[in-house]
Short mmCIF file of C-alpha atoms in Angstrom, two decimals:
data_model
loop_
_atom_site.label_atom_id
_atom_site.label_comp_id
_atom_site.label_asym_id
_atom_site.label_seq_id
_atom_site.Cartn_x
_atom_site.Cartn_y
_atom_site.Cartn_z
CA MET E 1 -192.28 121.01 77.70
CA SER E 2 -188.84 119.51 77.33
CA GLU E 3 -185.83 119.83 79.54
CA LYS E 4 -182.18 120.09 78.55
CA VAL E 5 -179.38 119.60 81.02
CA LEU E 6 -176.01 120.97 79.98
CA SER E 7 -172.79 119.49 81.22
CA ARG E 8 -169.96 121.80 82.21
CA SER E 9 -167.97 120.74 79.15
CA GLU E 10 -170.93 121.50 76.83
CA TYR E 11 -171.34 124.95 78.36
CA ASP E 12 -167.60 125.65 78.23
CA ALA E 13 -167.60 124.78 74.51
CA PHE E 14 -170.04 127.59 73.67
CA GLU E 15 -168.66 130.75 72.06
CA GLN E 16 -168.10 133.47 74.68
CA ARG E 17 -170.79 135.87 73.40
CA PHE E 18 -173.36 133.04 73.22
CA LYS E 19 -172.54 132.07 76.82
CA ALA E 20 -173.16 135.64 77.98
CA GLN E 21 -176.49 135.88 76.13
CA TYR E 22 -177.59 132.43 77.25
CA PHE E 23 -176.80 132.99 80.91
CA ASN E 24 -178.27 136.51 80.94
CA SER E 25 -181.57 135.18 79.54
CA LEU E 26 -182.07 132.51 82.22
CA VAL E 27 -184.04 134.81 84.54
CA GLY E 28 -186.33 136.07 81.78
CA PRO E 29 -186.98 139.59 80.55
CA LYS E 30 -185.82 142.47 82.71
CA ASN E 31 -186.34 146.20 82.55
CA VAL E 32 -183.30 148.28 81.82
CA CYS E 33 -182.58 151.58 83.46
CA LEU E 34 -180.03 154.34 83.19
CA VAL E 35 -178.22 155.20 86.38
CA GLY E 36 -177.17 158.82 86.33
CA THR E 37 -174.25 160.08 88.42
CA SER E 38 -171.75 162.90 88.53
CA ASP E 39 -168.27 163.01 89.96
CA ALA E 40 -166.73 165.55 92.34
CA GLU E 41 -165.93 167.81 89.34
CA HIS E 42 -169.61 167.66 88.24
CA ARG E 43 -168.89 165.58 85.12
CA THR E 44 -172.03 163.58 84.37
CA ASN E 45 -172.25 159.89 83.62
CA LEU E 46 -175.07 157.62 82.45
CA ALA E 47 -174.78 153.83 82.58
CA ILE E 48 -177.23 151.14 81.55
CA PHE E 49 -178.16 148.54 84.16
CA ASN E 50 -180.55 145.60 84.17
CA SER E 51 -179.64 144.49 87.67
CA LEU E 52 -181.80 146.86 89.68
CA VAL E 53 -183.67 145.04 92.43
CA HIS E 54 -186.32 146.02 94.96
CA VAL E 55 -184.96 145.50 98.46
CA GLY E 56 -187.61 147.09 100.65
CA SER E 57 -190.41 149.64 100.75
CA ASN E 58 -190.22 150.98 104.31
CA PRO E 59 -187.72 152.54 104.06
CA PRO E 60 -187.65 152.54 100.24
CA LEU E 61 -184.55 150.63 99.15
CA LEU E 62 -183.21 149.64 95.74
CA GLY E 63 -180.16 147.52 95.06
CA ILE E 64 -177.85 147.76 92.06
CA ILE E 65 -175.52 144.91 91.23
CA PHE E 66 -172.20 146.07 89.77
CA ARG E 67 -169.65 144.06 87.81
CA PRO E 68 -166.31 143.46 89.54
CA ASP E 69 -164.19 146.59 89.90
CA SER E 70 -161.17 145.08 88.16
CA VAL E 71 -161.48 147.92 85.62
CA GLU E 72 -162.50 151.54 86.10
CA ARG E 73 -166.22 151.79 86.97
CA HIS E 74 -167.31 155.43 86.70
CA THR E 75 -170.83 154.89 88.05
CA TYR E 76 -169.64 152.95 91.07
CA GLU E 77 -166.84 155.41 91.83
CA ASN E 78 -169.18 158.39 91.45
CA ILE E 79 -171.78 156.93 93.82
CA LEU E 80 -169.11 156.23 96.44
CA SER E 81 -167.76 159.75 96.04
CA THR E 82 -170.97 161.81 95.99
CA LYS E 83 -173.53 159.44 97.59
CA GLU E 84 -176.04 160.55 94.92
CA TYR E 85 -177.52 158.98 91.80
CA THR E 86 -180.72 158.80 89.77
CA VAL E 87 -182.52 155.78 88.34
CA ASN E 88 -184.31 156.31 85.03
CA LEU E 89 -186.37 153.69 83.20
CA VAL E 90 -185.56 153.39 79.49
CA SER E 91 -188.42 153.53 77.01
CA GLU E 92 -188.31 151.41 73.87
CA PRO E 93 -187.38 154.22 71.43
CA ASP E 94 -184.33 155.03 73.56
CA ILE E 95 -182.92 151.51 73.96
CA ALA E 96 -180.24 151.79 71.24
CA ALA E 97 -178.92 155.09 72.61
CA ALA E 98 -179.06 153.78 76.18
CA HIS E 99 -177.13 150.66 75.18
CA GLN E 100 -174.26 152.87 73.98
CA THR E 101 -173.58 153.73 77.61
CA ALA E 102 -172.28 150.17 78.09
CA ALA E 103 -169.26 150.94 75.88
CA ARG E 104 -166.03 152.11 77.46
CA TYR E 105 -165.65 155.87 77.27
CA PRO E 106 -163.16 158.20 78.92
CA LYS E 107 -164.50 159.73 82.12
CA ASP E 108 -164.95 163.12 80.45
CA GLN E 109 -166.89 161.82 77.41
CA SER E 110 -170.58 160.90 77.31
CA PRO E 111 -172.10 158.67 74.61
CA ILE E 112 -175.51 160.40 74.89
CA LEU E 113 -174.98 163.96 76.02
CA PRO E 114 -173.43 166.46 73.56
#
């Protein structure tokens, strides 16, 4: 097994998309899930997450890590508003459709639901 140490300047020289893929792969494979929410007007939202972590079992606790809220985050805002959400594991045949939820859509438009 070989080891490669990257300097900051080497890492900074990588193309932005490569940096994201490289850094995201450091912790190995992760399950993806869809977090389902609705807002106060009952508009539904699904969002793909791979940052779901087990926090505890008694009481049962899960943690979700959100990106910074420097842009509109429908899932985060909906959870704060309604205090409710669902977590749904994504099966392999549904990965492409689930990935579409990562795109930016208006709050009243869903990439999966008709």
